[in-house]
PDB file of C-alpha atoms in Angstrom:
ATOM      1  CA  MET H  67       3.210 -12.865  -1.948  1.00 96.00           C
ATOM      2  CA  LYS H  68       1.914 -10.368  -4.513  1.00 98.00           C
ATOM      3  CA  ILE H  69       2.929  -6.767  -3.762  1.00 98.00           C
ATOM      4  CA  LEU H  70       1.993  -3.389  -5.262  1.00 98.00           C
ATOM      5  CA  ILE H  71       4.291  -0.425  -4.693  1.00 98.00           C
ATOM      6  CA  ALA H  72       2.814   3.029  -5.353  1.00 97.00           C
ATOM      7  CA  GLU H  73       5.618   5.569  -5.158  1.00 96.00           C
ATOM      8  CA  ASP H  74       6.285   8.607  -7.365  1.00 94.00           C
ATOM      9  CA  ASP H  75       9.926   9.118  -6.372  1.00 92.00           C
ATOM     10  CA  LEU H  76      12.208   6.976  -8.553  1.00 94.00           C
ATOM     11  CA  VAL H  77      14.873   6.380  -5.880  1.00 92.00           C
ATOM     12  CA  SER H  78      12.292   5.392  -3.257  1.00 91.00           C
ATOM     13  CA  ARG H  79      10.477   3.202  -5.778  1.00 94.00           C
ATOM     14  CA  LYS H  80      13.716   1.356  -6.638  1.00 95.00           C
ATOM     15  CA  LEU H  81      14.591   0.935  -2.954  1.00 92.00           C
ATOM     16  CA  MET H  82      11.133  -0.466  -2.137  1.00 95.00           C
ATOM     17  CA  PHE H  83      11.312  -2.797  -5.137  1.00 97.00           C
ATOM     18  CA  LYS H  84      14.718  -4.082  -4.054  1.00 95.00           C
ATOM     19  CA  LEU H  85      13.605  -4.622  -0.453  1.00 95.00           C
ATOM     20  CA  LEU H  86      10.263  -6.234  -1.225  1.00 97.00           C
ATOM     21  CA  SER H  87      11.276  -8.382  -4.197  1.00 97.00           C
ATOM     22  CA  ALA H  88      12.773 -10.813  -1.696  1.00 96.00           C
ATOM     23  CA  TYR H  89       9.238 -11.454  -0.382  1.00 97.00           C
ATOM     24  CA  GLY H  90       7.296 -11.799  -3.614  1.00 97.00           C
ATOM     25  CA  GLN H  91       6.312 -10.470  -7.020  1.00 98.00           C
ATOM     26  CA  CYS H  92       6.287  -6.669  -7.063  1.00 98.00           C
ATOM     27  CA  ASP H  93       4.331  -4.403  -9.384  1.00 98.00           C
ATOM     28  CA  LEU H  94       5.076  -0.662  -9.563  1.00 98.00           C
ATOM     29  CA  THR H  95       2.875   2.392 -10.018  1.00 97.00           C
ATOM     30  CA  VAL H  96       3.758   6.090  -9.830  1.00 96.00           C
ATOM     31  CA  ASP H  97       0.539   7.658  -8.541  1.00 95.00           C
ATOM     32  CA  GLY H  98      -2.677   6.901  -6.684  1.00 95.00           C
ATOM     33  CA  ILE H  99      -4.784   6.554  -9.816  1.00 97.00           C
ATOM     34  CA  GLU H 100      -2.506   3.834 -11.205  1.00 97.00           C
ATOM     35  CA  ALA H 101      -2.470   2.105  -7.815  1.00 98.00           C
ATOM     36  CA  VAL H 102      -6.273   1.954  -7.599  1.00 98.00           C
ATOM     37  CA  GLU H 103      -6.504   0.764 -11.213  1.00 98.00           C
ATOM     38  CA  ALA H 104      -3.876  -1.951 -10.628  1.00 98.00           C
ATOM     39  CA  PHE H 105      -5.691  -3.093  -7.479  1.00 98.00           C
ATOM     40  CA  ASP H 106      -9.035  -3.250  -9.291  1.00 98.00           C
ATOM     41  CA  MET H 107      -7.533  -5.091 -12.263  1.00 98.00           C
ATOM     42  CA  ALA H 108      -5.882  -7.661  -9.968  1.00 97.00           C
ATOM     43  CA  LEU H 109      -9.267  -8.353  -8.361  1.00 97.00           C
ATOM     44  CA  ASP H 110     -10.864  -8.724 -11.807  1.00 96.00           C
ATOM     45  CA  LEU H 111      -8.195 -11.282 -12.733  1.00 97.00           C
ATOM     46  CA  GLY H 112      -8.700 -13.205  -9.503  1.00 95.00           C
ATOM     47  CA  GLU H 113      -5.109 -12.441  -8.503  1.00 96.00           C
ATOM     48  CA  PRO H 114      -5.468  -9.909  -5.669  1.00 97.00           C
ATOM     49  CA  TYR H 115      -2.543  -8.211  -3.987  1.00 98.00           C
ATOM     50  CA  ASP H 116      -1.476  -9.368  -0.539  1.00 98.00           C
ATOM     51  CA  LEU H 117       0.275  -6.089   0.250  1.00 98.00           C
ATOM     52  CA  ILE H 118       0.106  -2.543  -1.096  1.00 98.00           C
ATOM     53  CA  CYS H 119       2.664   0.084  -0.112  1.00 97.00           C
ATOM     54  CA  LEU H 120       1.260   3.568  -0.699  1.00 95.00           C
ATOM     55  CA  ASP H 121       3.258   6.769  -0.551  1.00 93.00           C
ATOM     56  CA  VAL H 122       1.185   9.564   0.992  1.00 90.00           C
ATOM     57  CA  MET H 123       2.421  12.371  -1.223  1.00 89.00           C
ATOM     58  CA  MET H 124       1.870  11.406  -4.855  1.00 91.00           C
ATOM     59  CA  PRO H 125       0.598  13.348  -7.874  1.00 88.00           C
ATOM     60  CA  LYS H 126      -2.975  13.115  -9.165  1.00 90.00           C
ATOM     61  CA  VAL H 127      -4.343  11.117  -6.222  1.00 91.00           C
ATOM     62  CA  ASP H 128      -2.436  10.905  -2.942  1.00 89.00           C
ATOM     63  CA  GLY H 129      -1.946   7.736  -0.937  1.00 90.00           C
ATOM     64  CA  ILE H 130      -4.716   8.465   1.581  1.00 89.00           C
ATOM     65  CA  LYS H 131      -7.302   8.981  -1.173  1.00 92.00           C
ATOM     66  CA  ALA H 132      -6.058   5.836  -2.914  1.00 95.00           C
ATOM     67  CA  LEU H 133      -6.385   3.913   0.373  1.00 94.00           C
ATOM     68  CA  ARG H 134      -9.993   5.065   0.736  1.00 92.00           C
ATOM     69  CA  ALA H 135     -10.761   4.186  -2.899  1.00 96.00           C
ATOM     70  CA  ILE H 136      -9.283   0.700  -2.439  1.00 97.00           C
ATOM     71  CA  ARG H 137     -11.361   0.127   0.697  1.00 95.00           C
ATOM     72  CA  ASP H 138     -14.465   1.392  -1.146  1.00 96.00           C
ATOM     73  CA  ILE H 139     -13.850  -1.114  -3.945  1.00 97.00           C
ATOM     74  CA  GLU H 140     -13.526  -3.894  -1.379  1.00 96.00           C
ATOM     75  CA  ARG H 141     -16.815  -2.823   0.258  1.00 95.00           C
ATOM     76  CA  GLN H 142     -18.589  -2.703  -3.115  1.00 97.00           C
ATOM     77  CA  ARG H 143     -17.292  -6.165  -3.982  1.00 96.00           C
ATOM     78  CA  LYS H 144     -18.126  -7.462  -0.505  1.00 95.00           C
ATOM     79  CA  VAL H 145     -14.576  -8.635   0.184  1.00 94.00           C
ATOM     80  CA  GLU H 146     -14.464 -10.461   3.521  1.00 93.00           C
ATOM     81  CA  SER H 147     -12.573  -8.654   6.261  1.00 89.00           C
ATOM     82  CA  SER H 148     -10.043 -11.498   6.488  1.00 89.00           C
ATOM     83  CA  SER H 149      -9.377 -11.241   2.725  1.00 93.00           C
ATOM     84  CA  LYS H 150      -8.836  -7.486   2.537  1.00 95.00           C
ATOM     85  CA  VAL H 151      -5.481  -6.363   1.216  1.00 97.00           C
ATOM     86  CA  LYS H 152      -2.885  -5.319   3.778  1.00 96.00           C
ATOM     87  CA  ILE H 153      -1.727  -1.741   3.247  1.00 96.00           C
ATOM     88  CA  ILE H 154       1.382   0.049   4.478  1.00 94.00           C
ATOM     89  CA  VAL H 155       1.211   3.820   4.082  1.00 92.00           C
ATOM     90  CA  LEU H 156       4.600   5.470   3.659  1.00 90.00           C
ATOM     91  CA  THR H 157       4.965   9.030   4.880  1.00 85.00           C
ATOM     92  CA  ALA H 158       7.616  11.689   5.084  1.00 81.00           C
ATOM     93  CA  LEU H 159       5.105  13.973   6.789  1.00 66.00           C
ATOM     94  CA  GLY H 160       6.039  15.058  10.271  1.00 61.00           C
ATOM     95  CA  ASN H 161       2.330  15.022  11.168  1.00 58.00           C
ATOM     96  CA  THR H 162       1.688  11.305  11.497  1.00 62.00           C
ATOM     97  CA  GLU H 163      -1.623  12.023  13.258  1.00 66.00           C
ATOM     98  CA  TYR H 164      -3.043  12.865   9.812  1.00 61.00           C
ATOM     99  CA  VAL H 165      -1.989   9.458   8.522  1.00 65.00           C
ATOM    100  CA  SER H 166      -3.091   7.581  11.665  1.00 66.00           C
ATOM    101  CA  ALA H 167      -6.547   9.142  11.441  1.00 64.00           C
ATOM    102  CA  ALA H 168      -6.924   7.790   7.890  1.00 63.00           C
ATOM    103  CA  LEU H 169      -6.195   4.197   8.838  1.00 70.00           C
ATOM    104  CA  GLU H 170      -9.510   2.319   9.084  1.00 67.00           C
ATOM    105  CA  THR H 171      -8.695  -1.272   9.956  1.00 64.00           C
ATOM    106  CA  LYS H 172      -6.167  -3.619  11.496  1.00 77.00           C
ATOM    107  CA  ASN H 173      -5.090  -4.342   7.927  1.00 85.00           C
ATOM    108  CA  GLU H 174      -3.303  -0.974   7.699  1.00 89.00           C
ATOM    109  CA  MET H 175      -0.154   0.531   9.144  1.00 89.00           C
ATOM    110  CA  TYR H 176       2.180   3.375   8.382  1.00 86.00           C
ATOM    111  CA  VAL H 177       5.955   3.572   8.131  1.00 90.00           C
ATOM    112  CA  GLU H 178       7.859   6.829   8.254  1.00 87.00           C
ATOM    113  CA  LYS H 179      10.350   7.859   5.621  1.00 87.00           C
ATOM    114  CA  PRO H 180      13.225   7.604   5.118  1.00 88.00           C
ATOM    115  CA  ILE H 181      12.379   3.930   5.002  1.00 88.00           C
ATOM    116  CA  GLU H 182      14.416   1.641   7.187  1.00 90.00           C
ATOM    117  CA  THR H 183      14.367  -2.034   6.311  1.00 92.00           C
ATOM    118  CA  SER H 184      13.685  -3.031   9.916  1.00 95.00           C
ATOM    119  CA  SER H 185      10.616  -0.744  10.125  1.00 93.00           C
ATOM    120  CA  LEU H 186       9.177  -2.129   6.914  1.00 93.00           C
ATOM    121  CA  ILE H 187       9.777  -5.732   7.974  1.00 95.00           C
ATOM    122  CA  SER H 188       8.249  -5.013  11.383  1.00 95.00           C
ATOM    123  CA  ALA H 189       5.137  -3.573   9.745  1.00 94.00           C
ATOM    124  CA  MET H 190       4.832  -6.651   7.528  1.00 96.00           C
ATOM    125  CA  GLU H 191       5.148  -8.880  10.586  1.00 96.00           C
ATOM    126  CA  GLN H 192       2.483  -6.904  12.454  1.00 94.00           C
ATOM    127  CA  LEU H 193       0.177  -7.301   9.464  1.00 95.00           C
ATOM    128  CA  SER H 194       0.810 -11.093   9.637  1.00 94.00           C
ATOM    129  CA  LEU H 195       2.444 -11.173   6.223  1.00 96.00           C
ATOM    130  CA  LEU H 196       5.675 -12.759   7.477  1.00 91.00           C
TER     131      LEU H 196
END
């Protein structure tokens, strides 16, 4: 599995990397702009990501805007629904309604922070990645 982790907090980024490395190759970005660029580049190379983990609160472009940009790229490239990248949005926000409202498809879920391994694994299972 090819995984992209977009997380600005170093400790959280290292934790996610450690957890997810057991499931595949992980690439790291620190903001939404880098995440969208990495996603686009992977498509160009014919090596798309299977999973993207997006932190909601990141500098430059937040996770929700990055999610929308990624879905726009998929629409522009006419990516089949079954081939769209699975996305887990990570949030420390108490208002999860904001995050839920941003989720467009069955290919998206959110996990609350602090991240618990069981919650992350459960989300991956629900997205049919495991």
